[in-house]
Coordinates of C-alpha atoms in Angstrom, one line a residue:
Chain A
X1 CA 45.6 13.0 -12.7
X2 CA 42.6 14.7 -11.8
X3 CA 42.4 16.3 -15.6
X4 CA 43.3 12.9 -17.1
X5 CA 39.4 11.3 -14.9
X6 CA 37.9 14.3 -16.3
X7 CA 39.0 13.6 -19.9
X8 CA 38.1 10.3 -19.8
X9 CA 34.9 11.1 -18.4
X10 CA 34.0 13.5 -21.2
X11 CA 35.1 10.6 -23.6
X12 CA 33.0 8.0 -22.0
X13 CA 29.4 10.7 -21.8
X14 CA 30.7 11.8 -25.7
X15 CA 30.3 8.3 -27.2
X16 CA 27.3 8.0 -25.1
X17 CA 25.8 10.6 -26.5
X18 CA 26.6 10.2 -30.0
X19 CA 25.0 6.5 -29.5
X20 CA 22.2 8.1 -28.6
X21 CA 22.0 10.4 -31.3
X22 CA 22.9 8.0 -33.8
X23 CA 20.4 5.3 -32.7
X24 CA 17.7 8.2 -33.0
X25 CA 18.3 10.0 -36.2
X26 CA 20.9 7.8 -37.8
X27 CA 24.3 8.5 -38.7
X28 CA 24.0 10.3 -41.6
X29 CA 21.2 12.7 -39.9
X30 CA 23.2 12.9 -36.9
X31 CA 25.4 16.5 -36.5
X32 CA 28.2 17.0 -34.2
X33 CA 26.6 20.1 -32.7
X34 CA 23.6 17.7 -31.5
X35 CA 25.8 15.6 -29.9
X36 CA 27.8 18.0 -27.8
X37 CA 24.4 19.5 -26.5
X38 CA 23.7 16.3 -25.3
X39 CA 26.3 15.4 -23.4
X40 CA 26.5 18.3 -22.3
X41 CA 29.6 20.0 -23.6
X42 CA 30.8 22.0 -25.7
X43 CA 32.0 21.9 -29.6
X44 CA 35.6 22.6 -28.7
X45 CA 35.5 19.8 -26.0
X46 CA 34.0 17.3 -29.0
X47 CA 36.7 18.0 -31.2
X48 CA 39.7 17.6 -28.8
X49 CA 38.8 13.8 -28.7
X50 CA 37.1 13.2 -31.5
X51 CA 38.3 14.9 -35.0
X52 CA 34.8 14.0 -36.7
X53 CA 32.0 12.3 -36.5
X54 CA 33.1 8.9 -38.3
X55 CA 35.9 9.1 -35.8
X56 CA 33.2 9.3 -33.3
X57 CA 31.0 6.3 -35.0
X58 CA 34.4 3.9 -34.4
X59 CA 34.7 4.8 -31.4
X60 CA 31.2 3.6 -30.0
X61 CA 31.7 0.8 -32.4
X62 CA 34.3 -0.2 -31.0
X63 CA 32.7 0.1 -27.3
X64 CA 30.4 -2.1 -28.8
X65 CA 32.8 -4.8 -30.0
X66 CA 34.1 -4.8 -26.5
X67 CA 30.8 -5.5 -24.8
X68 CA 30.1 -8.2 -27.2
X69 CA 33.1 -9.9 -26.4
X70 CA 32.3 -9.3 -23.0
X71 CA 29.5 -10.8 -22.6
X72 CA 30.3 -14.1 -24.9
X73 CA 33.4 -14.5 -22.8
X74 CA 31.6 -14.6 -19.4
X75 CA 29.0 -16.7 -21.1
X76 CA 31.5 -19.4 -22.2
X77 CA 33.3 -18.8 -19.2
X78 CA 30.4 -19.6 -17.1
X79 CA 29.0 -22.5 -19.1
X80 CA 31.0 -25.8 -19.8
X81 CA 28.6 -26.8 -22.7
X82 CA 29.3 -24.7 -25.7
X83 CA 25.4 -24.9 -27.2
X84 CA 24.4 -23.6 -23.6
X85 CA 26.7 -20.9 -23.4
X86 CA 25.4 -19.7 -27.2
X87 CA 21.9 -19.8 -25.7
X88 CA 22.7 -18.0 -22.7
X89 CA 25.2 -15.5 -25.5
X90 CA 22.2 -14.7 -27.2
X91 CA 19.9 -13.9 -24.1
X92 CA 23.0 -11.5 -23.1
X93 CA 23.1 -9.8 -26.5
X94 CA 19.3 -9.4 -27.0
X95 CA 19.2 -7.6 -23.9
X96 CA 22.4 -5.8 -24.4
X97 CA 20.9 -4.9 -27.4
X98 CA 17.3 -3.8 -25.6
X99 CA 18.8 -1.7 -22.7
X100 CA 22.9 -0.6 -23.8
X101 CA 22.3 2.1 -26.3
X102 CA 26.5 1.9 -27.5
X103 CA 25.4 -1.7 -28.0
X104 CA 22.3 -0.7 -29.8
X105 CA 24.0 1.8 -32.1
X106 CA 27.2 0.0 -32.9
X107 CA 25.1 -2.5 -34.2
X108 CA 23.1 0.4 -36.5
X109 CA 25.5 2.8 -37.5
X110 CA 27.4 0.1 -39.2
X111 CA 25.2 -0.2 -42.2
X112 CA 24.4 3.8 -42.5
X113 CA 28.7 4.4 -42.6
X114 CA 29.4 2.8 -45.3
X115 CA 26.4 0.7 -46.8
X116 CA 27.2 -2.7 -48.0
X117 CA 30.2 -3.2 -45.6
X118 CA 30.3 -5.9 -43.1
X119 CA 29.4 -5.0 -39.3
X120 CA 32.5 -6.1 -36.9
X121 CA 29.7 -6.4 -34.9
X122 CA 28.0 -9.4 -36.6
X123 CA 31.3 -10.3 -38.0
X124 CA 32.3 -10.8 -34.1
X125 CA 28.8 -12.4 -33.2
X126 CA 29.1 -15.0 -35.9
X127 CA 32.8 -15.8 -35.4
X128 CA 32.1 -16.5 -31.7
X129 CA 28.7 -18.5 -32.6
X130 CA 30.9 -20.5 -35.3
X131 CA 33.3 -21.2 -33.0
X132 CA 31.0 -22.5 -30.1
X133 CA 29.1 -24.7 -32.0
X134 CA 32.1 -26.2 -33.9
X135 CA 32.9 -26.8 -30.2
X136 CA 29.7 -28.8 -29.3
X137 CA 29.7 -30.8 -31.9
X138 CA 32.9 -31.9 -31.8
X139 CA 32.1 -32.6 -28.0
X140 CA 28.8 -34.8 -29.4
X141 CA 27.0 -32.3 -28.5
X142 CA 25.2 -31.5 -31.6
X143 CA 22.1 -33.5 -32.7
X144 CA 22.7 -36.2 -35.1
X145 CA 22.8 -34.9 -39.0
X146 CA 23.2 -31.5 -37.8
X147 CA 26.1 -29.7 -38.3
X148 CA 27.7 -26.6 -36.6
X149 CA 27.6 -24.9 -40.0
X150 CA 24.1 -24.8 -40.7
X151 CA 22.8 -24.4 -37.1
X152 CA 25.3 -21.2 -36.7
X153 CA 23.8 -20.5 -39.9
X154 CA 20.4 -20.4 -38.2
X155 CA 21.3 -18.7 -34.7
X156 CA 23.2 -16.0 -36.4
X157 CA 19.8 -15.3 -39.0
X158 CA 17.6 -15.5 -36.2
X159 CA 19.8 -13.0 -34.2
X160 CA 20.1 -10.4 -36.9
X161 CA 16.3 -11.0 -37.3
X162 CA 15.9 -9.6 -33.8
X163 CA 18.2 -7.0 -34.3
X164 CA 16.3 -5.5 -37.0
X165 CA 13.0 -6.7 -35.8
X166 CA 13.6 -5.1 -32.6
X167 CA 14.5 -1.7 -33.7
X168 CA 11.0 -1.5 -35.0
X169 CA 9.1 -2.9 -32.3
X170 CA 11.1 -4.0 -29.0
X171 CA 8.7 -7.0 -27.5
X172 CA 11.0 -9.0 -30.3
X173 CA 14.3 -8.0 -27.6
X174 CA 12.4 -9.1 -24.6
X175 CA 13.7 -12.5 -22.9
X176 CA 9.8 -14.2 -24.1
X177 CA 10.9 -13.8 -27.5
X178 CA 14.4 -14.9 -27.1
X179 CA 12.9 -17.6 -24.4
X180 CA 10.4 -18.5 -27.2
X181 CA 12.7 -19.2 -30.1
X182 CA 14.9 -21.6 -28.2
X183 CA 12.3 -23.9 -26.8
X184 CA 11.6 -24.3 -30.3
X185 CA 15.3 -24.7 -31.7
X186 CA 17.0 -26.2 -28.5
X187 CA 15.5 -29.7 -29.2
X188 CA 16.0 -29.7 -33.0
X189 CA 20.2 -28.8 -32.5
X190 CA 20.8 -30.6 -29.4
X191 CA 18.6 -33.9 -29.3
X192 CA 18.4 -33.9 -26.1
X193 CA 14.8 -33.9 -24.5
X194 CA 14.0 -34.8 -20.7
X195 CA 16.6 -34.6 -17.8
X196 CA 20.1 -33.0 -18.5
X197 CA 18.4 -31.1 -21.2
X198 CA 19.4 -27.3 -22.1
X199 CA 17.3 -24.4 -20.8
X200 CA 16.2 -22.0 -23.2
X201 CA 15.9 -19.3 -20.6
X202 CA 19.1 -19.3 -20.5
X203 CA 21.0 -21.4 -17.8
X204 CA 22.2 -17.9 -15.5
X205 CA 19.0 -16.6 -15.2
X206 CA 17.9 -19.9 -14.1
X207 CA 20.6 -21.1 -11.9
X208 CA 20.4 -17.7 -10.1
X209 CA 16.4 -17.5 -10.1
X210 CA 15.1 -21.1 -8.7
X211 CA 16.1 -24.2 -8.5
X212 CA 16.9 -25.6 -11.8
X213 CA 14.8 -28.5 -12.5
X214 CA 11.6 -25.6 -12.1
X215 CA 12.6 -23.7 -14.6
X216 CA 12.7 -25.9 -18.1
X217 CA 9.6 -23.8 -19.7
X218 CA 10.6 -20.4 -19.4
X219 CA 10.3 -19.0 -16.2
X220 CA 10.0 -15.6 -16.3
X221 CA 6.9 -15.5 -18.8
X222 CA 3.9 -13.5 -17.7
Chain B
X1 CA -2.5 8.0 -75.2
X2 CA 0.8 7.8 -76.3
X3 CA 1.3 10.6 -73.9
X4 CA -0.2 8.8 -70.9
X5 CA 2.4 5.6 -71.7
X6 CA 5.3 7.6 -71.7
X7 CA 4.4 9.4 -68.2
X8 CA 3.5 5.9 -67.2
X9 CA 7.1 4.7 -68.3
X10 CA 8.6 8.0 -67.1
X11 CA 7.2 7.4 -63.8
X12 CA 8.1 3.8 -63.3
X13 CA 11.5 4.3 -64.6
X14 CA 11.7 7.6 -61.5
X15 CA 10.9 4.5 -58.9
X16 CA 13.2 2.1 -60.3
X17 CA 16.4 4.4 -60.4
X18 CA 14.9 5.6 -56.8
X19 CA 15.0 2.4 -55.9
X20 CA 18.6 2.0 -57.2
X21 CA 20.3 5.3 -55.3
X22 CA 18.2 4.3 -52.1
X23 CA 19.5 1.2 -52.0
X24 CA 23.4 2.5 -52.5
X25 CA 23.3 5.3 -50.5
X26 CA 20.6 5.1 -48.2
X27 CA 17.1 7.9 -48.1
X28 CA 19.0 10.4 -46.4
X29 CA 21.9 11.0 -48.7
X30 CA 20.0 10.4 -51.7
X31 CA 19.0 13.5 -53.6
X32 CA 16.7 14.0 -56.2
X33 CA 19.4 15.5 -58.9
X34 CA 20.8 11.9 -58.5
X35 CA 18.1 10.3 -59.0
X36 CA 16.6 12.2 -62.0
X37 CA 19.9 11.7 -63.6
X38 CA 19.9 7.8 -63.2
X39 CA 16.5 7.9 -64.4
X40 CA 17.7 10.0 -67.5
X41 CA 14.9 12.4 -66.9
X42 CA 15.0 16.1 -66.3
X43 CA 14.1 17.6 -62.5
X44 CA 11.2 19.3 -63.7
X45 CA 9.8 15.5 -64.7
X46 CA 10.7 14.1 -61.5
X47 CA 8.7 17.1 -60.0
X48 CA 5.8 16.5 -62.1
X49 CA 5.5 13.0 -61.1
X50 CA 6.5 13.3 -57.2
X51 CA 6.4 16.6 -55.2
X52 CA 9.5 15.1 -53.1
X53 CA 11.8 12.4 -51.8
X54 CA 9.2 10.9 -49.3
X55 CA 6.8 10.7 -51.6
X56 CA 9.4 9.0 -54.0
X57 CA 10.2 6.6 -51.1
X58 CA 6.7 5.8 -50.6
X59 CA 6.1 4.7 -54.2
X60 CA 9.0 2.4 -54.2
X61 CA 7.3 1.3 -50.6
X62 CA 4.1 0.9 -52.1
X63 CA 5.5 -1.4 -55.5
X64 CA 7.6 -3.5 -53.0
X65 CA 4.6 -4.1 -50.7
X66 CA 2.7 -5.0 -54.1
X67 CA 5.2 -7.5 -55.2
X68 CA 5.8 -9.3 -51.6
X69 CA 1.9 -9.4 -51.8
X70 CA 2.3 -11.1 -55.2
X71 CA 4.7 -13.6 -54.9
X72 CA 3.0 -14.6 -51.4
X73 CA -0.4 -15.2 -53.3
X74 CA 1.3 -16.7 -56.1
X75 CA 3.1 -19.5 -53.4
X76 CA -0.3 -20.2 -51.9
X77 CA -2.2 -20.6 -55.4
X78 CA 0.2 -23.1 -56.6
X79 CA 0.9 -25.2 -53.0
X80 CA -2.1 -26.9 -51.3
X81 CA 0.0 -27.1 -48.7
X82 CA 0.6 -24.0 -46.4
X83 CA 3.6 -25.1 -44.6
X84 CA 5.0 -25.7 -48.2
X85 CA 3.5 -22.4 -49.5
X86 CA 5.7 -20.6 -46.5
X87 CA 8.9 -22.5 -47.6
X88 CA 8.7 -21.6 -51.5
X89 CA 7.3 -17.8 -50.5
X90 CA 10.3 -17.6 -48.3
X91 CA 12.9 -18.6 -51.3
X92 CA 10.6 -15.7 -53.7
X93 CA 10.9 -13.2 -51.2
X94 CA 14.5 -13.9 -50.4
X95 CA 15.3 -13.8 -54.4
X96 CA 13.6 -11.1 -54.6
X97 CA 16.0 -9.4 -51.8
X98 CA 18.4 -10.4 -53.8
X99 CA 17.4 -9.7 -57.6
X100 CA 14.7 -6.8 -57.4
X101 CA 16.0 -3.4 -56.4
X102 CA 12.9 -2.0 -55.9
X103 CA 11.7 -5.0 -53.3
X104 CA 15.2 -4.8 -52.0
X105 CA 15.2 -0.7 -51.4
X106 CA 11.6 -0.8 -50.1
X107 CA 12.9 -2.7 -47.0
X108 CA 15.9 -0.4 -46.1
X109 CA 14.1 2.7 -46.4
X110 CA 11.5 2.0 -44.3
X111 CA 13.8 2.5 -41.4
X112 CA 15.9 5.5 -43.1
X113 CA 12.6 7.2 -43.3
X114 CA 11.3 7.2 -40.1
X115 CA 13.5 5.5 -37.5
X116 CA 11.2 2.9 -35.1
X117 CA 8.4 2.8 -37.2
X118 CA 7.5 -0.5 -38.4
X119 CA 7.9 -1.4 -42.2
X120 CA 4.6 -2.2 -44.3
X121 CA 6.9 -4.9 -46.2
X122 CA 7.4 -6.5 -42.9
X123 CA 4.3 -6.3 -41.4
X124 CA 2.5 -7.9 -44.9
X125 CA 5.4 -10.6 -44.9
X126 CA 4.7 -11.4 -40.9
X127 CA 1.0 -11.3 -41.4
X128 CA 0.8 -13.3 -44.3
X129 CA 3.4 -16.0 -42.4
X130 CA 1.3 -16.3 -39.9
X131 CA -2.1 -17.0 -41.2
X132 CA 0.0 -19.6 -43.1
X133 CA 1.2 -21.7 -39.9
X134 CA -2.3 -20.9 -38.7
X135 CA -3.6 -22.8 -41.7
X136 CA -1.2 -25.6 -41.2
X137 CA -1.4 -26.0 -37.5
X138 CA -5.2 -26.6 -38.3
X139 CA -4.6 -28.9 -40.9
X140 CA -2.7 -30.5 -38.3
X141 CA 0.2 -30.0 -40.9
X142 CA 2.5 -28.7 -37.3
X143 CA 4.3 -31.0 -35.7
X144 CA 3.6 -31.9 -31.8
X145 CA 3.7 -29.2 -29.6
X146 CA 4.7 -26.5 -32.1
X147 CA 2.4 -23.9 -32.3
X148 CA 2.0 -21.4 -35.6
X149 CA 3.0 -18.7 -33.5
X150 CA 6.1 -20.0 -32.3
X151 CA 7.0 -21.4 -35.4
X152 CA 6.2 -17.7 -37.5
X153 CA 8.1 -15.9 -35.1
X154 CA 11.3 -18.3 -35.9
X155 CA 10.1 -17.9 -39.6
X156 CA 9.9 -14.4 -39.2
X157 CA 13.4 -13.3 -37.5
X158 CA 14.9 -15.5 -40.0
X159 CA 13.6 -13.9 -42.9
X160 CA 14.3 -10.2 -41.3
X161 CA 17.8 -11.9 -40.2
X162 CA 18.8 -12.5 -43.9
X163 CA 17.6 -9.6 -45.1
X164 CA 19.9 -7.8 -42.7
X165 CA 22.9 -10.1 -43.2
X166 CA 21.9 -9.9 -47.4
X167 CA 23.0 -6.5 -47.4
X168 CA 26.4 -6.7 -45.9
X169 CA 27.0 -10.5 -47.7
X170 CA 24.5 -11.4 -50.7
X171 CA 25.7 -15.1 -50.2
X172 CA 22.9 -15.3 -47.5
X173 CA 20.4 -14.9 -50.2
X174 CA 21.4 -17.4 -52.4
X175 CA 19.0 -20.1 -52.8
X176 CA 21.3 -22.7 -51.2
X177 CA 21.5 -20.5 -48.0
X178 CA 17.9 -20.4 -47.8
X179 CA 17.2 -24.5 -48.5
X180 CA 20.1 -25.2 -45.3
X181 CA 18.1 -23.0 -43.1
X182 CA 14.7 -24.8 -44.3
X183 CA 16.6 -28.6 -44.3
X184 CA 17.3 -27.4 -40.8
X185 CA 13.6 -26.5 -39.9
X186 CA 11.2 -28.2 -41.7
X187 CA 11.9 -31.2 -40.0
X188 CA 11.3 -30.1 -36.6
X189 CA 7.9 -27.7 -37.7
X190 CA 6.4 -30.5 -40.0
X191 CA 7.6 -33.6 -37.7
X192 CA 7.2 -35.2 -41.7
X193 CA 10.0 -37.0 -42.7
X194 CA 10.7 -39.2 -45.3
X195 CA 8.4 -40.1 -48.4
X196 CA 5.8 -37.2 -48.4
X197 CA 7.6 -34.7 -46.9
X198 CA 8.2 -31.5 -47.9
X199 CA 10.8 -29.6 -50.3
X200 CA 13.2 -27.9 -48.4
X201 CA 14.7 -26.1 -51.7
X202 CA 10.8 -25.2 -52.7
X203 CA 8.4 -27.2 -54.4
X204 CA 8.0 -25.2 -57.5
X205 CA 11.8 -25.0 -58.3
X206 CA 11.4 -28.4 -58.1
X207 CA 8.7 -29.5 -60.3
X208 CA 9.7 -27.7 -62.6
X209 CA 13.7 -28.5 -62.7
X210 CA 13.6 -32.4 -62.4
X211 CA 11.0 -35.0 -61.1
X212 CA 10.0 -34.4 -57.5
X213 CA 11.6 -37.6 -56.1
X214 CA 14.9 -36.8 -56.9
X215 CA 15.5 -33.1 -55.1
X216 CA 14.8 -33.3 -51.6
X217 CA 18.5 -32.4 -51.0
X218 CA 19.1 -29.0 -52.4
X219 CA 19.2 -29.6 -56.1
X220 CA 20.4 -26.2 -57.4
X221 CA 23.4 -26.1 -54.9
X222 CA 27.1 -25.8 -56.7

């Protein structure tokens, strides 16, 4: 039993590590040998649970996929309107994305393992985004002449966008930016201005924060 | 003379197959056998032309940043109208992801070669979108309460978002994916609708397809 914590725990500070390396140097740079340093074990120990190092990629992939689907869950678990719960989805991801280094590499290591494939990453973002929207309009929730299609089309660009913005320069992960865009976009897919209106913060941060009628024009801007 | 034009042809045809076995398998795994091969050229003529990969990387860099710069100049030659100038620039650049190798490789290496840093292609593209919405908002081209800044950074991710999601799926560069995104936000940055307003699927497109009055709904779209 104890043996069994133990090898799970070397799992869990492998994958770690080899997000880590792999968000650094990329995948293809990236050597087995570098990753066992850093998490602190040795070769032997690496190739007991992991055979190689695409075997290793998958594996903090599909940690990734799981936070993801985490963290879209709890948001449409939380929220009963669907376009709220994408806003509040995306603040989640962005940050997941700014502070979880598996989340952070899953969503880079995709495109260096086999260029041209699609990410079951994005794949998993858009699916859910697609999904939630198709919800809120059918629920009336979408402005008039907009359709889910093309505003999915729009939050899954602009998410990317900061994805690959943000590996470059990481004020475009911070909740501002995130904040920022949906001030801009909220009114355009929702058509719904004044009371009872969406918060672009992001309704958790909010609800938790103050009182929610303080908090329509982004709180937490310096 | 003759001489010069064939190092001249020599070297542009090293950047263009470059270009090509960048883009496939990424700056890391490219080597420079590969590439003198695609270009048809012995090693010793890659050599005389570029002392090494990087360098190689940084002339395909250099060409790309030349043509963004190009086709951005060319959009606000022909459009008096900046917010207009952004939306046809935006379908060039996005072709251009799509149809020019060496535009379309001088984006992904930029973060092969240096992880973090900040691409040159981006940084002209976000520059140059800026001082556009800059120009509009003082034309007082913006709608209400829509500042250039907010509006560039939307712009921006969305741009860097279908880039991303272009090289995993090329049906988000297609012109029809670009004019849904700008149906989408044109109305909400220009607050213009109706008569006068602008071309979602780019003006010059356009003009020169079919009179003006008759494509404001996507008229190349299948």
């Amino acid at each position: 039993m104890v043996k069994q914590e133990r090898a799970a725990r070397t799992r869990r500070s492998l994958i770690h590590a080899a997000a880590e390396v792999f968000a650094e140097m990329g995948f293809v740079s990236a050597s087995l040998g570098a990753i066992s340093a850093r998490a602190g074990v040795s070769n032997g120990a690496l190739h007991f649970h992991f055979a190689n190092k695409s075997v290793l990629a998958e594996a903090v992939e599909a940690e990734a996929v799981e936070a993801v689907r985490r963290l879209t869950e709890e948001a449409r678990d939380r929220q009963g309107d669907s376009l709220q719960a994408v806003v509040d989805a995306m603040h989640a991801l962005v940050g997941a994305l700014a502070e979880d280094i598996v989340v952070r590499a899953g969503f880079e290591i995709a495109g260096d393992m086999a260029r041209g494939t699609r990410s079951p990453l994005r794949q998993e973002w858009q699916r859910w985004v697609e999904d939630s929207l198709r919800r809120a309009e059918r629920a009336g929730a979408l402005a008039g002449g907009v359709s889910w299609k093309d505003a999915a089309r729009v939050v899954v660009a602009v998410t990317a966008g900061l994805e690959l913005l943000g590996g470059e320069d990481a004020s475009w992960l911070s909740r501002q930016s995130v904040t920022r865009i949906w001030e801009l976009l909220l009114p355009l897919l929702s058509g719904r201005p004044g009371p009872g209106a969406l918060v672009p913060s992001g309704s958790q941060t909010a609800v938790v924060a103050v009182p929610r009628a303080q908090v329509r024009t982004a709180p937490r801007e310096p």
